[in-house]
Coordinates of C-alpha atoms in Angstrom, one line a residue:
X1 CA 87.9 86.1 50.1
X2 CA 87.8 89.3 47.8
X3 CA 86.4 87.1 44.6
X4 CA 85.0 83.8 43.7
X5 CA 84.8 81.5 41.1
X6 CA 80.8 82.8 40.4
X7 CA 82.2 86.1 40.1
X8 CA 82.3 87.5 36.5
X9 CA 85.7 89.1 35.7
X10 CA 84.7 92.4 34.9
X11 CA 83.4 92.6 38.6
X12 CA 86.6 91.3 40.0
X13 CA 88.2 93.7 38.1
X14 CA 86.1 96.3 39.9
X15 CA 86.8 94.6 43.1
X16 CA 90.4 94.7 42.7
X17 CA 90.3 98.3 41.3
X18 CA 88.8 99.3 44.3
X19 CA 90.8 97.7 47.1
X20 CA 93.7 99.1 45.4
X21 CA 92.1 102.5 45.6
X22 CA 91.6 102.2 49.2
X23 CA 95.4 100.9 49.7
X24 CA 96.2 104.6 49.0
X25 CA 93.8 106.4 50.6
X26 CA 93.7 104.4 54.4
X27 CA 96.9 104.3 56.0
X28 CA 96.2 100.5 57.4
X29 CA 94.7 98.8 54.6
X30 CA 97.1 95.7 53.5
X31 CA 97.4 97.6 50.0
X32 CA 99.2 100.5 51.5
X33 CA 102.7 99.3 51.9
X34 CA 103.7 97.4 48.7
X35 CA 106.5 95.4 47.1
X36 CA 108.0 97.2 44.5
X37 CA 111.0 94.9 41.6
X38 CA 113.0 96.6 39.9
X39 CA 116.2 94.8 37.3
X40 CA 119.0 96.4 39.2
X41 CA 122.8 95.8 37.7
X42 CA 123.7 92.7 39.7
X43 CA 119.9 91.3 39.2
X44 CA 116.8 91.5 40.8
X45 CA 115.7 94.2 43.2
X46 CA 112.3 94.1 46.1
X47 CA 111.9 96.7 48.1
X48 CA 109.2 97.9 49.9
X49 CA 107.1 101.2 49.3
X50 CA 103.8 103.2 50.0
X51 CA 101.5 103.5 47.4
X52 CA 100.5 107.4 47.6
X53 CA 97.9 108.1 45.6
X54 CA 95.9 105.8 43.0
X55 CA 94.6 107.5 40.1
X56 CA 91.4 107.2 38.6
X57 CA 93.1 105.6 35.4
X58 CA 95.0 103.1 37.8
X59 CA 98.2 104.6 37.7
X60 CA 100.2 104.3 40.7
X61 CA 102.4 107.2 42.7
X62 CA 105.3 106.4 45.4
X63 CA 107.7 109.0 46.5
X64 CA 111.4 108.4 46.7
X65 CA 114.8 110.6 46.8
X66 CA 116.0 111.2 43.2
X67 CA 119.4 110.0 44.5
X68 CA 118.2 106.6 45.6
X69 CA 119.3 103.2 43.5
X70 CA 115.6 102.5 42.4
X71 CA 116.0 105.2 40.6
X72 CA 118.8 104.3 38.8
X73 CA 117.8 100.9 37.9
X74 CA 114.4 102.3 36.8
X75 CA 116.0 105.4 34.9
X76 CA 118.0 102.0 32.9
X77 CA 114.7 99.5 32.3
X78 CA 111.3 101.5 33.0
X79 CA 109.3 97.9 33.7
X80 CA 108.6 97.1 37.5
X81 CA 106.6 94.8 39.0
X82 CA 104.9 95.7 42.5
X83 CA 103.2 92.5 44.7
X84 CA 100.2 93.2 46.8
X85 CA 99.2 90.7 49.3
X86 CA 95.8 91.0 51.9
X87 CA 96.2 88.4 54.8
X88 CA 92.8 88.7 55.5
X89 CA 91.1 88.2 52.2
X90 CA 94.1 85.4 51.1
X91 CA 94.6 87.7 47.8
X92 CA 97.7 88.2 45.7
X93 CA 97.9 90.9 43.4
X94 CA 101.2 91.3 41.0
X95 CA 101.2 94.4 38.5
X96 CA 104.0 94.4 36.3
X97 CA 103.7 98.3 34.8
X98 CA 105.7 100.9 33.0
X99 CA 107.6 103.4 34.8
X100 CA 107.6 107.4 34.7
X101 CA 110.2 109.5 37.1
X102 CA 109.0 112.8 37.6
X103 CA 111.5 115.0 39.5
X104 CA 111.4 118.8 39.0
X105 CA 108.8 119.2 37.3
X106 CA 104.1 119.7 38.0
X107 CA 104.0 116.4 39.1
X108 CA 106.7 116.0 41.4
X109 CA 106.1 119.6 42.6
X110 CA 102.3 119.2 43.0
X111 CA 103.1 116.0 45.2
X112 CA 105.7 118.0 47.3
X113 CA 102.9 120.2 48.5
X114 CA 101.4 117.9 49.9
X115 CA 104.4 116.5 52.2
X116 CA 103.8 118.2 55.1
X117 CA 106.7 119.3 58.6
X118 CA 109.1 115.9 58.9
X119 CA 107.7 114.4 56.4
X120 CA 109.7 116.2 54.2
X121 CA 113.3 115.0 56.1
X122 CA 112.7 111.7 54.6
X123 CA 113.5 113.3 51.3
X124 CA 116.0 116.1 52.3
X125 CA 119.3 114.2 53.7
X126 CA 122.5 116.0 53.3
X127 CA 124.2 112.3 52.4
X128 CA 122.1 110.3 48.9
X129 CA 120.6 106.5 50.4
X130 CA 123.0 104.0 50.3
X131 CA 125.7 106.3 51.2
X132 CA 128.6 104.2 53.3
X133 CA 128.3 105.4 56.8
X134 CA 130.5 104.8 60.3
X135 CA 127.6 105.6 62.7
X136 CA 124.2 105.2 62.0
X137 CA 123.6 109.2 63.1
X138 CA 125.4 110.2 60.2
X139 CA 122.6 109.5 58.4
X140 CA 120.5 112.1 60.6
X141 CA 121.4 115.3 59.3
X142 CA 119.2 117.0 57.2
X143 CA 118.7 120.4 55.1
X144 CA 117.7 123.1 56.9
X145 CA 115.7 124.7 54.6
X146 CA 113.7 121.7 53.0
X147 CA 113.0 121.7 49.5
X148 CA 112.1 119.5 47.1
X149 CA 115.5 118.9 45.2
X150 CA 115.9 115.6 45.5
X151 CA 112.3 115.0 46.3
X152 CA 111.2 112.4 43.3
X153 CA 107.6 110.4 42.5
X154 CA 107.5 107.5 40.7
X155 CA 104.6 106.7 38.2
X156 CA 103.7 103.1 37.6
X157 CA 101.3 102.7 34.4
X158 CA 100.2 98.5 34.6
X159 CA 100.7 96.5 31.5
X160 CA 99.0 93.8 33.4
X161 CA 96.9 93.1 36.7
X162 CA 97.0 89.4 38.4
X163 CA 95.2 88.4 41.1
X164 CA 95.7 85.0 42.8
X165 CA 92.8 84.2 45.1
X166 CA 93.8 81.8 48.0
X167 CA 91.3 79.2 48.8
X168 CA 92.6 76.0 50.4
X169 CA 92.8 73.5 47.0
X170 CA 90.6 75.7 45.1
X171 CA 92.6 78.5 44.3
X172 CA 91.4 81.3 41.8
X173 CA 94.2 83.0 39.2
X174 CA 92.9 86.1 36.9
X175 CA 94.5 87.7 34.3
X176 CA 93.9 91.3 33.1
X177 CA 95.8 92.5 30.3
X178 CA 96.1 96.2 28.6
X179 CA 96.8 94.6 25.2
X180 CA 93.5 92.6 25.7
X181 CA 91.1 95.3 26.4
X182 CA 91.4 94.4 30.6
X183 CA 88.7 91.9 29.8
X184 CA 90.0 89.0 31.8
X185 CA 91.3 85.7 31.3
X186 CA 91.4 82.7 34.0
X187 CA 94.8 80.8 34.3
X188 CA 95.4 77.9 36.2
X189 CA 96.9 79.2 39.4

């Protein structure tokens, strides 16, 4: 369990905070790989994404090709939701947050320094994702010179953090809110 029903919210905020600091920074914590909802143009959109790098202010930073459809649909309604789940602990997390695209500019550039050798391929096809192909090797051909043209990072600034502990009939729901102050509210789960 990551929190209890004797913990005071402000420390399961803290709690949270942290494990979704550490989702970022170890490449097999549970927090790591993420679902990210987007509204696309037929409906709902999941996908799933790696959470890069956690700022101290809680924003969150994924990479992505500037081509891709998640940008679209994010360029068109800036709200996403992203769904963290922990096996382990039995913890939900759902942060429905604002959305900034940086592409071509500091922070997109700063970020591209840091994606190192064929790393970089995954955001340097010749053909844009989603591209209709007749054999999957089509999709294998990349620049060769890699730059960061199409190299994109999307910023995700939470509205609201929610956290459902799983505990066989006891479970624990918490609310924390931006427009409340992040003070924390329990809901029935």
């Amino acid at each position: 369990m990551l929190f209890t029903d004797q913990d005071a919210p402000a420390q399961i905020r803290k709690t949270l905070l942290h494990e979704l600091h550490r989702g970022a920074l170890d490449s097999k914590h549970p927090f790591r790989y993420i679902n990210l909802a987007t509204m696309g143009e037929n409906g709902p959109e999941v996908r799933t994404v790696v959470c890069r790098y956690v700022s101290q202010d809680l924003e969150f930073f994924m990479y992505t090709d500037s081509r891709s459809e998640k940008v679209s649909e994010l360029q068109l309604n800036s709200l996403a939701s992203l769904h963290f789940y922990h096996a382990a602990k039995r913890v939900q997390i759902r942060i429905k947050a604002k959305t900034e695209i940086h592409h071509q500019d500091q922070v997109s550039k700063g970020f591209w320094s840091k994606v190192q050798g064929e790393a970089q391929k995954a955001y340097t096809s010749t053909l844009a994702p989603s591209t209709l192909i007749s054999n999957p090797n089509e999709a294998f051909d990349w620049m060769e010179n890699a730059d960061d043209r199409y190299f994109a990072v999307l910023k995700f600034i939470p509205e609201s953090i929610e956290a459902l502990q799983l505990n066989g009939l006891q479970h624990l729901r918490i609310l924390f809110s931006e427009k409340d102050n992040w003070a924390g509210q329990w809901l029935v789960p």
